[in-house]
Amino acid sequence: MRPQLSVIVPFHNVERYFAECLESIAGQTFDDFEVVLVDDGSTDVSCEIASDFVQKDSRFRLICQRQAGVGAARNAGIRQARGHYLSFADADDIVAGTAYEYLIGSLRRSGSEMACGGVQRFNSERTWPSSLHHGIFDEEAIGTHITRAPELLGDRTVWNKVYRRSFWDRHGFRFPHHLMEDAPVAVPAHVLARGVDVLPSVVYFWRVRDDGPQSITQRLFEPTVLAGRMMQVRTVADFLAEYSLDLKKAYDVVALEHDVFILLVALPHIDETRRSEILRFTESFLKDSAEGAVHKIGAENRRFYRLLAERRIPELIRLAKLKPYSTYL
């Protein structure tokens, strides 16, 4: 029989954390689901961990591919998914025990096309609110829309959500094959959905790895991650400029405060060639951003853009060296 929910879990070399993630899904209070595990060319024992779950729980399925990245792995999983609803989990994170019951229950009552819930970050010692999602899930809003709640521009992750599969297919959402692949799907989905349920309870725990290989979001200054961040910003900005100038103006503030700002903070940590590329990109984004957008971000961060606009690059780099890495976790 067709399951109600399909959960797509791509994985690559996550043996330290993988079982904990899969156990959090297997133990959900909502149990009419399938889990499509996509091995993206793992070389550790992650595939064996996945195979163990497949053998002991018929709701789990495994497909394998050569390493092509998270976006390609998610797309492969979607092609195999059969559920009426669609969700995602990253293989080192934890899904709250009642998450799918909570999110799907809301969609059944409201008729909305997607539901999203709160996020917390965690490591081996503690748990804390996700700064990326700050202020978005403070209050419940059923059947809302990003034009009425522009703070949803900050909700640029796909794994704290459940989507109706009919909605997903109608708009042909597909993940790009570069890193930082969430926002080019999550933001258009918010815009194109007729109704979105925003739910205040925490549904997802987003890990900060404190041992072993770092996650993509922790590898802030790697060239492929920086390139993916630039593509993400440009893709989202171009989409919003075509759909709604008001949303584009609001996004300019969000991007200047977060993603574009991270690019500036990366300047001391990269070589001259990539530094020049990032300076060209950030200067262009700042120039094209809505009038007054930079004045709506925090005063401390605004100083970076003043130095950029005045081409005081050595001072900008010295200031960026002082920015603590933990700011973005």
Tab-separated table of C-alpha atoms in Angstrom:
chain	number	residue	atom	x	y	z
A	1	MET	CA	0.000	0.000	0.000
A	2	ARG	CA	1.111	3.556	-0.646
A	3	PRO	CA	2.472	5.098	2.575
A	4	GLN	CA	1.233	8.441	3.802
A	5	LEU	CA	4.720	9.901	4.165
A	6	SER	CA	8.065	9.479	2.433
A	7	VAL	CA	11.172	10.599	4.322
A	8	ILE	CA	14.264	11.101	2.155
A	9	VAL	CA	17.595	10.614	3.952
A	10	PRO	CA	20.759	11.066	1.859
A	11	PHE	CA	23.988	9.973	3.517
A	12	HIS	CA	27.731	9.990	2.949
A	13	ASN	CA	30.275	8.828	5.533
A	14	VAL	CA	28.222	9.555	8.657
A	15	GLU	CA	28.905	6.358	10.614
A	16	ARG	CA	29.353	8.258	13.914
A	17	TYR	CA	25.827	9.709	13.882
A	18	PHE	CA	23.741	7.755	11.380
A	19	ALA	CA	22.097	5.175	13.638
A	20	GLU	CA	20.881	7.877	16.035
A	21	CYS	CA	19.222	9.709	13.148
A	22	LEU	CA	17.516	6.569	11.815
A	23	GLU	CA	16.347	5.529	15.273
A	24	SER	CA	14.713	8.936	15.721
A	25	ILE	CA	12.738	8.344	12.520
A	26	ALA	CA	11.890	4.713	13.248
A	27	GLY	CA	10.470	5.716	16.645
A	28	GLN	CA	8.069	8.369	15.359
A	29	THR	CA	4.582	8.450	16.858
A	30	PHE	CA	3.284	8.696	13.271
A	31	ASP	CA	4.187	5.337	11.730
A	32	ASP	CA	2.601	5.240	8.267
A	33	PHE	CA	5.760	6.158	6.414
A	34	GLU	CA	8.604	4.904	4.288
A	35	VAL	CA	12.222	5.994	4.592
A	36	VAL	CA	14.200	6.213	1.368
A	37	LEU	CA	17.884	6.006	2.276
A	38	VAL	CA	20.219	7.226	-0.463
A	39	ASP	CA	23.861	6.200	-0.166
A	40	ASP	CA	25.863	8.925	-1.885
A	41	GLY	CA	29.031	6.904	-2.383
A	42	SER	CA	29.937	6.238	1.259
A	43	THR	CA	33.312	4.644	1.968
A	44	ASP	CA	32.822	3.999	5.698
A	45	VAL	CA	30.289	1.646	7.338
A	46	SER	CA	27.307	3.967	6.782
A	47	CYS	CA	25.881	1.654	4.120
A	48	GLU	CA	26.059	-1.289	6.521
A	49	ILE	CA	24.155	0.727	9.125
A	50	ALA	CA	21.505	1.536	6.510
A	51	SER	CA	21.294	-2.126	5.452
A	52	ASP	CA	20.724	-3.180	9.068
A	53	PHE	CA	17.720	-0.863	9.318
A	54	VAL	CA	16.360	-2.115	5.993
A	55	GLN	CA	16.594	-5.723	7.207
A	56	LYS	CA	14.861	-5.120	10.530
A	57	ASP	CA	12.225	-2.552	9.458
A	58	SER	CA	10.274	-2.983	6.211
A	59	ARG	CA	9.550	0.753	6.094
A	60	PHE	CA	13.192	1.443	5.210
A	61	ARG	CA	14.527	1.149	1.652
A	62	LEU	CA	18.055	1.678	0.365
A	63	ILE	CA	19.273	2.962	-2.970
A	64	CYS	CA	22.899	3.590	-3.887
A	65	GLN	CA	24.657	5.970	-6.239
A	66	ARG	CA	28.134	7.218	-6.959
A	67	GLN	CA	28.958	10.295	-4.952
A	68	ALA	CA	27.156	13.237	-6.570
A	69	GLY	CA	26.264	15.438	-3.595
A	70	VAL	CA	23.307	15.984	-1.296
A	71	GLY	CA	21.116	17.639	-3.938
A	72	ALA	CA	21.489	14.783	-6.408
A	73	ALA	CA	20.923	12.216	-3.652
A	74	ARG	CA	17.730	13.923	-2.507
A	75	ASN	CA	16.466	14.085	-6.097
A	76	ALA	CA	17.175	10.367	-6.511
A	77	GLY	CA	15.230	9.635	-3.335
A	78	ILE	CA	12.287	11.760	-4.441
A	79	ARG	CA	12.049	9.783	-7.688
A	80	GLN	CA	11.652	6.601	-5.625
A	81	ALA	CA	9.273	8.077	-3.030
A	82	ARG	CA	5.645	6.928	-3.009
A	83	GLY	CA	4.106	8.875	-0.122
A	84	HIS	CA	1.267	11.389	-0.182
A	85	TYR	CA	3.532	13.663	1.880
A	86	LEU	CA	7.258	14.337	1.567
A	87	SER	CA	9.899	15.184	4.147
A	88	PHE	CA	13.681	15.224	4.454
A	89	ALA	CA	16.256	14.513	7.135
A	90	ASP	CA	20.017	14.896	7.102
A	91	ALA	CA	21.843	11.785	8.271
A	92	ASP	CA	23.614	13.361	11.253
A	93	ASP	CA	20.554	15.094	12.727
A	94	ILE	CA	17.639	13.981	14.923
A	95	VAL	CA	13.923	14.249	14.188
A	96	ALA	CA	11.771	15.025	17.234
A	97	GLY	CA	9.652	12.019	18.224
A	98	THR	CA	6.263	13.575	17.456
A	99	ALA	CA	7.403	15.678	14.480
A	100	TYR	CA	5.566	13.923	11.663
A	101	GLU	CA	2.372	13.415	13.658
A	102	TYR	CA	2.449	17.113	14.522
A	103	LEU	CA	3.172	18.408	11.012
A	104	ILE	CA	0.905	16.029	9.067
A	105	GLY	CA	-1.876	16.479	11.604
A	106	SER	CA	-1.797	20.201	10.975
A	107	LEU	CA	-1.860	19.736	7.186
A	108	ARG	CA	-4.847	17.392	7.427
A	109	ARG	CA	-6.781	19.926	9.454
A	110	SER	CA	-5.802	23.040	7.518
A	111	GLY	CA	-5.524	21.881	3.912
A	112	SER	CA	-2.265	23.832	3.600
A	113	GLU	CA	0.427	22.651	1.207
A	114	MET	CA	3.320	22.599	3.643
A	115	ALA	CA	3.905	22.716	7.385
A	116	CYS	CA	7.072	23.748	9.198
A	117	GLY	CA	8.224	23.661	12.800
A	118	GLY	CA	10.901	24.902	15.151
A	119	VAL	CA	14.575	23.941	15.092
A	120	GLN	CA	17.221	23.581	17.767
A	121	ARG	CA	20.951	23.080	17.378
A	122	PHE	CA	22.843	20.571	19.508
A	123	ASN	CA	26.189	18.922	20.116
A	124	SER	CA	27.378	16.270	22.544
A	125	GLU	CA	27.039	18.626	25.506
A	126	ARG	CA	24.057	20.923	25.040
A	127	THR	CA	21.101	22.124	22.973
A	128	TRP	CA	20.310	25.719	21.968
A	129	PRO	CA	17.922	27.621	19.645
A	130	SER	CA	18.876	27.806	15.967
A	131	SER	CA	19.964	31.367	15.212
A	132	LEU	CA	18.974	30.873	11.562
A	133	HIS	CA	15.355	30.303	12.632
A	134	HIS	CA	15.279	32.947	15.354
A	135	GLY	CA	11.839	34.500	15.890
A	136	ILE	CA	10.132	32.561	13.098
A	137	PHE	CA	8.376	29.914	15.170
A	138	ASP	CA	7.443	31.902	18.256
A	139	GLU	CA	3.718	31.754	17.478
A	140	GLU	CA	1.420	29.430	15.562
A	141	ALA	CA	0.136	30.625	12.180
A	142	ILE	CA	-2.114	28.291	10.194
A	143	GLY	CA	-2.594	28.791	6.462
A	144	THR	CA	-0.318	31.823	6.341
A	145	HIS	CA	1.905	32.928	3.481
A	146	ILE	CA	5.335	34.492	3.158
A	147	THR	CA	3.812	37.715	1.770
A	148	ARG	CA	1.955	38.122	5.073
A	149	ALA	CA	4.815	36.772	7.176
A	150	PRO	CA	8.062	37.856	5.456
A	151	GLU	CA	10.076	36.563	8.402
A	152	LEU	CA	9.624	33.168	6.726
A	153	LEU	CA	12.421	34.246	4.375
A	154	GLY	CA	14.658	33.138	7.239
A	155	ASP	CA	13.219	29.623	7.139
A	156	ARG	CA	15.520	28.411	4.381
A	157	THR	CA	15.894	24.738	5.368
A	158	VAL	CA	13.877	21.810	4.012
A	159	TRP	CA	14.167	19.263	6.815
A	160	ASN	CA	11.931	20.977	9.397
A	161	LYS	CA	8.944	20.595	7.067
A	162	VAL	CA	6.404	18.251	5.545
A	163	TYR	CA	5.200	18.969	2.000
A	164	ARG	CA	2.176	17.648	0.165
A	165	ARG	CA	3.605	15.553	-2.667
A	166	SER	CA	0.997	16.927	-5.080
A	167	PHE	CA	2.244	20.450	-4.337
A	168	TRP	CA	5.871	19.392	-4.796
A	169	ASP	CA	5.195	17.702	-8.135
A	170	ARG	CA	2.984	20.483	-9.441
A	171	HIS	CA	5.875	22.930	-9.212
A	172	GLY	CA	8.592	20.460	-10.164
A	173	PHE	CA	10.913	21.310	-7.282
A	174	ARG	CA	14.410	19.887	-7.685
A	175	PHE	CA	17.547	20.420	-5.645
A	176	PRO	CA	20.561	21.988	-7.377
A	177	HIS	CA	23.763	19.973	-7.556
A	178	HIS	CA	25.878	22.523	-5.679
A	179	LEU	CA	26.395	22.763	-1.930
A	180	MET	CA	24.059	24.971	0.126
A	181	GLU	CA	21.150	23.462	-1.775
A	182	ASP	CA	18.257	24.018	0.671
A	183	ALA	CA	17.304	27.661	0.081
A	184	PRO	CA	16.797	27.398	-3.720
A	185	VAL	CA	13.970	24.962	-2.912
A	186	ALA	CA	12.762	26.109	0.504
A	187	VAL	CA	12.207	29.770	-0.440
A	188	PRO	CA	10.326	29.140	-3.727
A	189	ALA	CA	8.191	26.573	-1.902
A	190	HIS	CA	7.227	29.197	0.673
A	191	VAL	CA	6.363	31.621	-2.121
A	192	LEU	CA	4.413	29.189	-4.318
A	193	ALA	CA	2.442	27.492	-1.549
A	194	ARG	CA	-1.114	28.755	-1.207
A	195	GLY	CA	-1.039	28.045	2.523
A	196	VAL	CA	1.710	27.293	5.049
A	197	ASP	CA	1.290	26.097	8.629
A	198	VAL	CA	3.890	27.566	10.974
A	199	LEU	CA	4.028	25.540	14.185
A	200	PRO	CA	5.913	26.593	17.326
A	201	SER	CA	7.038	23.239	18.734
A	202	VAL	CA	10.533	21.970	17.931
A	203	VAL	CA	10.420	19.287	15.240
A	204	TYR	CA	14.095	18.998	14.302
A	205	PHE	CA	17.472	18.917	16.039
A	206	TRP	CA	20.312	20.177	13.822
A	207	ARG	CA	23.662	18.802	14.877
A	208	VAL	CA	26.905	20.698	15.300
A	209	ARG	CA	29.521	17.978	14.982
A	210	ASP	CA	32.142	18.232	17.713
A	211	ASP	CA	34.143	15.247	16.555
A	212	GLY	CA	34.936	13.591	13.252
A	213	PRO	CA	34.478	15.259	9.848
A	214	GLN	CA	32.580	18.539	9.951
A	215	SER	CA	29.220	19.022	8.255
A	216	ILE	CA	28.818	21.227	5.181
A	217	THR	CA	27.410	24.120	7.199
A	218	GLN	CA	30.394	23.934	9.556
A	219	ARG	CA	32.891	24.063	6.674
A	220	LEU	CA	32.182	27.767	6.206
A	221	PHE	CA	35.310	28.743	4.334
A	222	GLU	CA	35.873	25.823	1.968
A	223	PRO	CA	35.867	26.929	-1.700
A	224	THR	CA	33.005	24.621	-2.738
A	225	VAL	CA	30.866	25.777	0.190
A	226	LEU	CA	31.560	29.447	-0.566
A	227	ALA	CA	30.736	28.875	-4.241
A	228	GLY	CA	27.510	27.129	-3.254
A	229	ARG	CA	26.562	29.987	-0.946
A	230	MET	CA	27.020	32.524	-3.746
A	231	MET	CA	24.895	30.425	-6.120
A	232	GLN	CA	22.253	30.023	-3.431
A	233	VAL	CA	22.026	33.777	-2.810
A	234	ARG	CA	21.878	34.612	-6.498
A	235	THR	CA	19.251	31.932	-7.236
A	236	VAL	CA	16.955	33.059	-4.426
A	237	ALA	CA	17.419	36.771	-5.189
A	238	ASP	CA	16.660	36.265	-8.889
A	239	PHE	CA	13.565	34.182	-8.125
A	240	LEU	CA	12.185	36.763	-5.719
A	241	ALA	CA	12.949	39.674	-8.036
A	242	GLU	CA	10.805	37.991	-10.651
A	243	TYR	CA	7.980	37.096	-8.263
A	244	SER	CA	7.711	40.030	-5.844
A	245	LEU	CA	9.843	43.146	-5.438
A	246	ASP	CA	8.600	43.489	-1.868
A	247	LEU	CA	9.896	40.019	-1.014
A	248	LYS	CA	13.139	40.740	-2.824
A	249	LYS	CA	13.611	43.866	-0.699
A	250	ALA	CA	12.987	41.857	2.463
A	251	TYR	CA	15.369	39.130	1.314
A	252	ASP	CA	18.122	41.668	0.674
A	253	VAL	CA	18.123	42.435	4.396
A	254	VAL	CA	18.142	38.730	5.343
A	255	ALA	CA	20.991	37.966	2.933
A	256	LEU	CA	23.095	40.944	4.002
A	257	GLU	CA	22.682	39.904	7.631
A	258	HIS	CA	23.562	36.256	7.062
A	259	ASP	CA	24.711	34.604	3.830
A	260	VAL	CA	26.437	37.563	2.180
A	261	PHE	CA	27.918	38.535	5.520
A	262	ILE	CA	29.436	35.046	5.924
A	263	LEU	CA	31.141	35.573	2.569
A	264	LEU	CA	32.768	38.732	3.927
A	265	VAL	CA	33.866	36.968	7.094
A	266	ALA	CA	35.539	34.313	4.912
A	267	LEU	CA	37.936	36.849	3.342
A	268	PRO	CA	40.884	36.319	5.735
A	269	HIS	CA	40.650	32.552	5.358
A	270	ILE	CA	40.914	32.145	1.582
A	271	ASP	CA	43.448	32.730	-1.168
A	272	GLU	CA	43.697	35.880	-3.282
A	273	THR	CA	41.852	34.464	-6.296
A	274	ARG	CA	38.805	33.434	-4.299
A	275	ARG	CA	38.998	36.628	-2.256
A	276	SER	CA	38.690	38.666	-5.463
A	277	GLU	CA	35.715	36.558	-6.566
A	278	ILE	CA	33.901	37.062	-3.281
A	279	LEU	CA	34.611	40.781	-3.259
A	280	ARG	CA	33.140	41.116	-6.749
A	281	PHE	CA	30.056	39.155	-5.701
A	282	THR	CA	29.439	40.994	-2.436
A	283	GLU	CA	30.020	44.406	-3.974
A	284	SER	CA	27.565	43.558	-6.754
A	285	PHE	CA	24.944	42.290	-4.304
A	286	LEU	CA	25.313	45.357	-2.112
A	287	LYS	CA	24.994	47.661	-5.114
A	288	ASP	CA	21.881	45.877	-6.395
A	289	SER	CA	20.177	45.520	-3.007
A	290	ALA	CA	17.135	47.594	-2.162
A	291	GLU	CA	17.716	51.165	-1.106
A	292	GLY	CA	18.209	51.311	2.634
A	293	ALA	CA	18.483	47.527	3.065
A	294	VAL	CA	21.939	47.691	4.607
A	295	HIS	CA	20.702	50.167	7.209
A	296	LYS	CA	18.223	47.577	8.532
A	297	ILE	CA	20.877	45.120	9.668
A	298	GLY	CA	22.758	45.232	12.959
A	299	ALA	CA	25.181	48.117	13.511
A	300	GLU	CA	28.171	45.810	14.026
A	301	ASN	CA	27.638	44.003	10.736
A	302	ARG	CA	26.815	47.261	8.950
A	303	ARG	CA	30.399	48.359	9.571
A	304	PHE	CA	31.620	45.554	7.281
A	305	TYR	CA	29.530	46.858	4.400
A	306	ARG	CA	30.704	50.424	4.939
A	307	LEU	CA	34.292	49.252	4.581
A	308	LEU	CA	33.333	47.239	1.512
A	309	ALA	CA	31.589	50.195	-0.130
A	310	GLU	CA	34.586	52.412	0.578
A	311	ARG	CA	36.978	49.739	-0.747
A	312	ARG	CA	38.896	49.693	2.528
A	313	ILE	CA	39.631	46.011	2.037
A	314	PRO	CA	42.649	45.621	4.376
A	315	GLU	CA	40.551	47.052	7.226
A	316	LEU	CA	37.646	44.797	6.266
A	317	ILE	CA	39.893	41.742	6.404
A	318	ARG	CA	41.319	42.726	9.787
A	319	LEU	CA	37.804	43.184	11.146
A	320	ALA	CA	36.673	39.843	9.719
A	321	LYS	CA	39.499	38.065	11.540
A	322	LEU	CA	37.929	39.122	14.834
A	323	LYS	CA	34.509	37.626	14.097
A	324	PRO	CA	34.064	34.424	16.137
A	325	TYR	CA	33.348	31.289	14.127
A	326	SER	CA	30.699	30.223	16.651
A	327	THR	CA	28.476	33.129	15.524
A	328	TYR	CA	27.120	30.983	12.671
A	329	LEU	CA	26.442	27.734	14.572
